[in-house]
Amino acid sequence: MADWQILDVSRRGVLAGGAAATALSVSPAGAADAASAEGPPAMAVSLEVNGRPRTLTVDTRTTLLDLLREHLQLTGTKKGCDHGQCGACTVLVNGTRINSCLSLAVMHQGDHVTTIEGLGTPDRLHPIQAAFVKHDGYQCGYCTPGQICSAVAVLGEIKAGVPSHVQADVGAMPQLTAPELRERMSGNICRCGAYSNIVDAVTEAAGEMA
């Protein structure tokens, strides 16, 4: 074996030994094993999902989105960007729309959560679901659950007089116009570009729900 090969092996051995010694000096003996045995911190959370009481024990880092998808198998709510930028994970919490990927499950103790599965069924569609079908308000369909949950909340916001950035007079009651809907739905991205059809669908559904 050449001298340089012996030197290389020796250098690697020194580096590996140094790293191991550092780890042992920083961590108390057995701490890593104890942490591994105990697992991550968990907490029980009780909430109502689509009208059904649910109690689960989850890792405290679990998002509401992952609780719905991974623990309750409610996969209608989609994981898109996982950064709160696309709106695919929109659900209703106590009637208000939120990005479920940005909210920890343990923050929703006692809350009422509605997902796309709780709005309607294939044989009894919610008016907005039916309008999306009629007006072809979706193409690939990935963003559609979030779009529909958001649209339900938008109509509630307009009815309640919640102002938006496109209103000239924020003290006046908002009107159901295309610019108003586009502004309020702007947090829900449709990569297929079905925006015009979505506005038409929500406008028609609003008339039926009035």
mmCIF file of C-alpha atoms in Angstrom:
data_model
loop_
_atom_site.group_PDB
_atom_site.id
_atom_site.type_symbol
_atom_site.label_atom_id
_atom_site.label_comp_id
_atom_site.label_asym_id
_atom_site.label_seq_id
_atom_site.Cartn_x
_atom_site.Cartn_y
_atom_site.Cartn_z
ATOM 1 C CA MET A 1 0.000 0.000 0.000
ATOM 2 C CA ALA A 2 1.351 3.407 -0.930
ATOM 3 C CA ASP A 3 2.239 5.958 1.746
ATOM 4 C CA TRP A 4 -0.508 8.352 0.603
ATOM 5 C CA GLN A 5 -3.157 5.629 1.016
ATOM 6 C CA ILE A 6 -2.049 4.955 4.589
ATOM 7 C CA LEU A 7 -2.160 8.684 5.332
ATOM 8 C CA ASP A 8 -5.685 8.991 3.862
ATOM 9 C CA VAL A 9 -7.064 6.147 5.972
ATOM 10 C CA SER A 10 -5.434 7.592 9.059
ATOM 11 C CA ARG A 11 -6.933 11.025 8.416
ATOM 12 C CA ARG A 12 -10.412 9.579 8.041
ATOM 13 C CA GLY A 13 -10.030 7.614 11.221
ATOM 14 C CA VAL A 14 -8.998 10.705 13.132
ATOM 15 C CA LEU A 15 -11.967 12.697 11.809
ATOM 16 C CA ALA A 16 -14.461 9.931 12.607
ATOM 17 C CA GLY A 17 -13.053 9.467 16.086
ATOM 18 C CA GLY A 18 -13.136 13.194 16.767
ATOM 19 C CA ALA A 19 -16.789 13.478 15.714
ATOM 20 C CA ALA A 20 -17.779 10.576 17.944
ATOM 21 C CA ALA A 21 -15.929 12.033 20.916
ATOM 22 C CA THR A 22 -17.604 15.403 20.415
ATOM 23 C CA ALA A 23 -21.064 13.843 20.312
ATOM 24 C CA LEU A 24 -20.433 11.947 23.534
ATOM 25 C CA SER A 25 -19.150 15.044 25.325
ATOM 26 C CA VAL A 26 -22.188 17.150 24.319
ATOM 27 C CA SER A 27 -24.930 14.569 24.998
ATOM 28 C CA PRO A 28 -25.374 12.863 28.378
ATOM 29 C CA ALA A 29 -24.867 9.111 28.255
ATOM 30 C CA GLY A 30 -28.008 7.325 27.157
ATOM 31 C CA ALA A 31 -29.897 10.539 26.276
ATOM 32 C CA ALA A 32 -30.194 9.622 22.612
ATOM 33 C CA ASP A 33 -31.500 6.156 23.451
ATOM 34 C CA ALA A 34 -34.043 7.572 25.910
ATOM 35 C CA ALA A 35 -35.298 10.146 23.399
ATOM 36 C CA SER A 36 -35.636 7.451 20.760
ATOM 37 C CA ALA A 37 -37.568 5.197 23.132
ATOM 38 C CA GLU A 38 -39.950 7.935 24.265
ATOM 39 C CA GLY A 39 -40.628 9.199 20.749
ATOM 40 C CA PRO A 40 -41.712 12.740 19.815
ATOM 41 C CA PRO A 41 -44.029 14.655 22.167
ATOM 42 C CA ALA A 42 -47.697 13.795 21.612
ATOM 43 C CA MET A 43 -50.959 15.379 22.702
ATOM 44 C CA ALA A 44 -54.634 14.446 22.575
ATOM 45 C CA VAL A 45 -56.845 16.724 20.506
ATOM 46 C CA SER A 46 -60.647 16.617 20.360
ATOM 47 C CA LEU A 47 -62.492 18.347 17.561
ATOM 48 C CA GLU A 48 -65.519 17.935 15.343
ATOM 49 C CA VAL A 49 -64.841 17.064 11.725
ATOM 50 C CA ASN A 50 -67.724 17.192 9.271
ATOM 51 C CA GLY A 51 -70.195 16.943 12.130
ATOM 52 C CA ARG A 52 -68.516 13.958 13.750
ATOM 53 C CA PRO A 53 -66.635 14.216 17.096
ATOM 54 C CA ARG A 54 -63.080 12.931 16.802
ATOM 55 C CA THR A 55 -60.376 12.494 19.449
ATOM 56 C CA LEU A 56 -56.846 11.608 18.409
ATOM 57 C CA THR A 57 -53.399 11.591 19.972
ATOM 58 C CA VAL A 58 -50.929 13.157 17.573
ATOM 59 C CA ASP A 59 -47.379 14.420 17.418
ATOM 60 C CA THR A 60 -47.568 18.066 18.515
ATOM 61 C CA ARG A 61 -45.921 19.055 15.210
ATOM 62 C CA THR A 62 -48.743 17.544 13.143
ATOM 63 C CA THR A 63 -50.552 20.075 10.976
ATOM 64 C CA LEU A 64 -54.317 20.128 10.648
ATOM 65 C CA LEU A 65 -53.820 19.122 7.012
ATOM 66 C CA ASP A 66 -51.870 15.997 7.959
ATOM 67 C CA LEU A 67 -54.356 15.139 10.699
ATOM 68 C CA LEU A 68 -57.150 15.202 8.116
ATOM 69 C CA ARG A 69 -55.272 13.321 5.405
ATOM 70 C CA GLU A 70 -53.056 10.898 7.302
ATOM 71 C CA HIS A 71 -55.018 10.240 10.499
ATOM 72 C CA LEU A 72 -58.634 10.563 9.335
ATOM 73 C CA GLN A 73 -58.113 9.560 5.680
ATOM 74 C CA LEU A 74 -60.032 12.635 4.470
ATOM 75 C CA THR A 75 -57.888 13.005 1.368
ATOM 76 C CA GLY A 76 -60.178 15.440 -0.421
ATOM 77 C CA THR A 77 -58.177 18.256 1.171
ATOM 78 C CA LYS A 78 -55.025 18.468 -0.925
ATOM 79 C CA LYS A 79 -51.406 19.124 -0.056
ATOM 80 C CA GLY A 80 -50.092 21.436 -2.748
ATOM 81 C CA CYS A 81 -47.258 23.773 -1.812
ATOM 82 C CA ASP A 82 -47.351 23.007 1.948
ATOM 83 C CA HIS A 83 -46.372 26.665 2.470
ATOM 84 C CA GLY A 84 -49.785 28.376 2.533
ATOM 85 C CA GLN A 85 -49.368 29.828 -0.954
ATOM 86 C CA CYS A 86 -51.655 27.768 -3.201
ATOM 87 C CA GLY A 87 -54.891 27.313 -1.212
ATOM 88 C CA ALA A 88 -55.327 23.641 -2.152
ATOM 89 C CA CYS A 89 -55.559 22.755 1.549
ATOM 90 C CA THR A 90 -58.318 25.266 2.380
ATOM 91 C CA VAL A 91 -60.871 24.035 4.927
ATOM 92 C CA LEU A 92 -63.469 25.758 7.088
ATOM 93 C CA VAL A 93 -62.824 26.082 10.819
ATOM 94 C CA ASN A 94 -65.827 27.395 12.734
ATOM 95 C CA GLY A 95 -67.074 28.769 9.415
ATOM 96 C CA THR A 96 -63.857 30.633 8.574
ATOM 97 C CA ARG A 97 -61.534 29.486 5.813
ATOM 98 C CA ILE A 98 -57.909 28.716 6.666
ATOM 99 C CA ASN A 99 -54.895 27.092 5.032
ATOM 100 C CA SER A 100 -54.745 23.864 6.998
ATOM 101 C CA CYS A 101 -51.078 23.295 6.107
ATOM 102 C CA LEU A 102 -50.115 26.318 8.233
ATOM 103 C CA SER A 103 -52.114 25.379 11.337
ATOM 104 C CA LEU A 104 -51.127 22.836 13.961
ATOM 105 C CA ALA A 105 -53.774 20.239 14.808
ATOM 106 C CA VAL A 106 -53.391 20.839 18.553
ATOM 107 C CA MET A 107 -54.486 24.465 18.054
ATOM 108 C CA HIS A 108 -57.984 23.276 17.149
ATOM 109 C CA GLN A 109 -59.155 21.773 20.418
ATOM 110 C CA GLY A 110 -62.964 21.903 20.357
ATOM 111 C CA ASP A 111 -63.172 23.460 16.888
ATOM 112 C CA HIS A 112 -65.637 22.546 14.138
ATOM 113 C CA VAL A 113 -63.819 21.640 10.935
ATOM 114 C CA THR A 114 -65.518 21.219 7.565
ATOM 115 C CA THR A 115 -63.691 19.688 4.620
ATOM 116 C CA ILE A 116 -64.864 19.130 1.060
ATOM 117 C CA GLU A 117 -66.256 15.741 2.182
ATOM 118 C CA GLY A 118 -68.534 17.545 4.626
ATOM 119 C CA LEU A 119 -70.088 19.918 2.094
ATOM 120 C CA GLY A 120 -71.880 17.458 -0.134
ATOM 121 C CA THR A 121 -72.024 13.932 -1.501
ATOM 122 C CA PRO A 122 -71.967 12.642 -5.102
ATOM 123 C CA ASP A 123 -75.760 12.186 -5.025
ATOM 124 C CA ARG A 124 -76.432 15.376 -3.088
ATOM 125 C CA LEU A 125 -73.993 18.066 -4.154
ATOM 126 C CA HIS A 126 -73.554 21.386 -2.419
ATOM 127 C CA PRO A 127 -74.810 24.218 -4.722
ATOM 128 C CA ILE A 128 -71.234 25.379 -5.314
ATOM 129 C CA GLN A 129 -70.106 21.854 -6.154
ATOM 130 C CA ALA A 130 -72.959 21.519 -8.634
ATOM 131 C CA ALA A 131 -72.126 24.902 -10.158
ATOM 132 C CA PHE A 132 -68.470 23.925 -10.575
ATOM 133 C CA VAL A 133 -69.577 20.846 -12.512
ATOM 134 C CA LYS A 134 -72.027 22.824 -14.649
ATOM 135 C CA HIS A 135 -69.561 25.596 -15.506
ATOM 136 C CA ASP A 136 -66.487 23.376 -15.811
ATOM 137 C CA GLY A 137 -64.832 25.222 -12.938
ATOM 138 C CA TYR A 138 -62.043 22.664 -12.768
ATOM 139 C CA GLN A 139 -59.722 20.830 -15.112
ATOM 140 C CA CYS A 140 -57.240 18.575 -13.322
ATOM 141 C CA GLY A 141 -59.363 18.946 -10.164
ATOM 142 C CA TYR A 142 -56.446 19.078 -7.721
ATOM 143 C CA CYS A 143 -57.220 22.604 -6.487
ATOM 144 C CA THR A 144 -60.995 22.147 -6.667
ATOM 145 C CA PRO A 145 -61.676 21.074 -3.034
ATOM 146 C CA GLY A 146 -59.841 24.130 -1.749
ATOM 147 C CA GLN A 147 -61.521 26.374 -4.320
ATOM 148 C CA ILE A 148 -64.981 25.157 -3.283
ATOM 149 C CA CYS A 149 -64.316 25.471 0.471
ATOM 150 C CA SER A 150 -62.948 28.957 -0.127
ATOM 151 C CA ALA A 151 -65.953 29.920 -2.273
ATOM 152 C CA VAL A 152 -68.364 28.838 0.478
ATOM 153 C CA ALA A 153 -66.532 31.100 2.911
ATOM 154 C CA VAL A 154 -66.352 33.968 0.398
ATOM 155 C CA LEU A 155 -70.123 34.077 0.005
ATOM 156 C CA GLY A 156 -70.431 34.099 3.788
ATOM 157 C CA GLU A 157 -67.950 36.989 4.013
ATOM 158 C CA ILE A 158 -69.838 39.041 1.434
ATOM 159 C CA LYS A 159 -73.149 38.376 3.163
ATOM 160 C CA ALA A 160 -71.633 39.418 6.499
ATOM 161 C CA GLY A 161 -70.269 42.653 4.991
ATOM 162 C CA VAL A 162 -66.581 41.814 5.405
ATOM 163 C CA PRO A 163 -64.721 44.358 3.220
ATOM 164 C CA SER A 164 -62.073 43.600 0.603
ATOM 165 C CA HIS A 165 -59.234 45.486 -1.065
ATOM 166 C CA VAL A 166 -61.225 46.202 -4.232
ATOM 167 C CA GLN A 167 -63.986 48.148 -2.485
ATOM 168 C CA ALA A 168 -63.926 51.915 -2.975
ATOM 169 C CA ASP A 169 -65.873 52.306 0.259
ATOM 170 C CA VAL A 170 -64.929 49.693 2.840
ATOM 171 C CA GLY A 171 -67.789 50.891 5.027
ATOM 172 C CA ALA A 172 -70.391 49.884 2.427
ATOM 173 C CA MET A 173 -71.798 46.402 1.924
ATOM 174 C CA PRO A 174 -69.668 44.494 -0.593
ATOM 175 C CA GLN A 175 -71.313 43.555 -3.881
ATOM 176 C CA LEU A 176 -71.185 40.206 -5.613
ATOM 177 C CA THR A 177 -69.186 41.255 -8.666
ATOM 178 C CA ALA A 178 -66.512 39.497 -10.719
ATOM 179 C CA PRO A 179 -63.713 41.781 -9.415
ATOM 180 C CA GLU A 180 -64.903 41.142 -5.848
ATOM 181 C CA LEU A 181 -64.868 37.372 -6.320
ATOM 182 C CA ARG A 182 -61.494 37.418 -8.056
ATOM 183 C CA GLU A 183 -59.954 39.411 -5.224
ATOM 184 C CA ARG A 184 -61.398 37.220 -2.493
ATOM 185 C CA MET A 185 -60.495 33.989 -4.291
ATOM 186 C CA SER A 186 -56.987 35.150 -5.201
ATOM 187 C CA GLY A 187 -55.400 32.964 -2.521
ATOM 188 C CA ASN A 188 -56.584 29.842 -4.345
ATOM 189 C CA ILE A 189 -54.368 29.103 -7.322
ATOM 190 C CA CYS A 190 -55.643 27.109 -10.312
ATOM 191 C CA ARG A 191 -52.660 26.039 -12.381
ATOM 192 C CA CYS A 192 -55.008 24.948 -15.177
ATOM 193 C CA GLY A 193 -56.361 28.490 -15.482
ATOM 194 C CA ALA A 194 -60.092 27.857 -14.988
ATOM 195 C CA TYR A 195 -60.555 31.203 -13.230
ATOM 196 C CA SER A 196 -63.321 32.585 -15.464
ATOM 197 C CA ASN A 197 -65.351 29.425 -15.078
ATOM 198 C CA ILE A 198 -64.844 29.502 -11.311
ATOM 199 C CA VAL A 199 -66.196 33.059 -11.118
ATOM 200 C CA ASP A 200 -69.228 32.021 -13.202
ATOM 201 C CA ALA A 201 -69.823 28.993 -10.967
ATOM 202 C CA VAL A 202 -69.644 30.957 -7.712
ATOM 203 C CA THR A 203 -71.863 33.728 -9.120
ATOM 204 C CA GLU A 204 -74.581 31.264 -10.124
ATOM 205 C CA ALA A 205 -74.355 29.367 -6.831
ATOM 206 C CA ALA A 206 -74.706 32.620 -4.908
ATOM 207 C CA GLY A 207 -77.997 33.303 -6.660
ATOM 208 C CA GLU A 208 -79.311 29.834 -5.827
ATOM 209 C CA MET A 209 -78.233 30.097 -2.178
ATOM 210 C CA ALA A 210 -79.682 33.598 -1.651
#
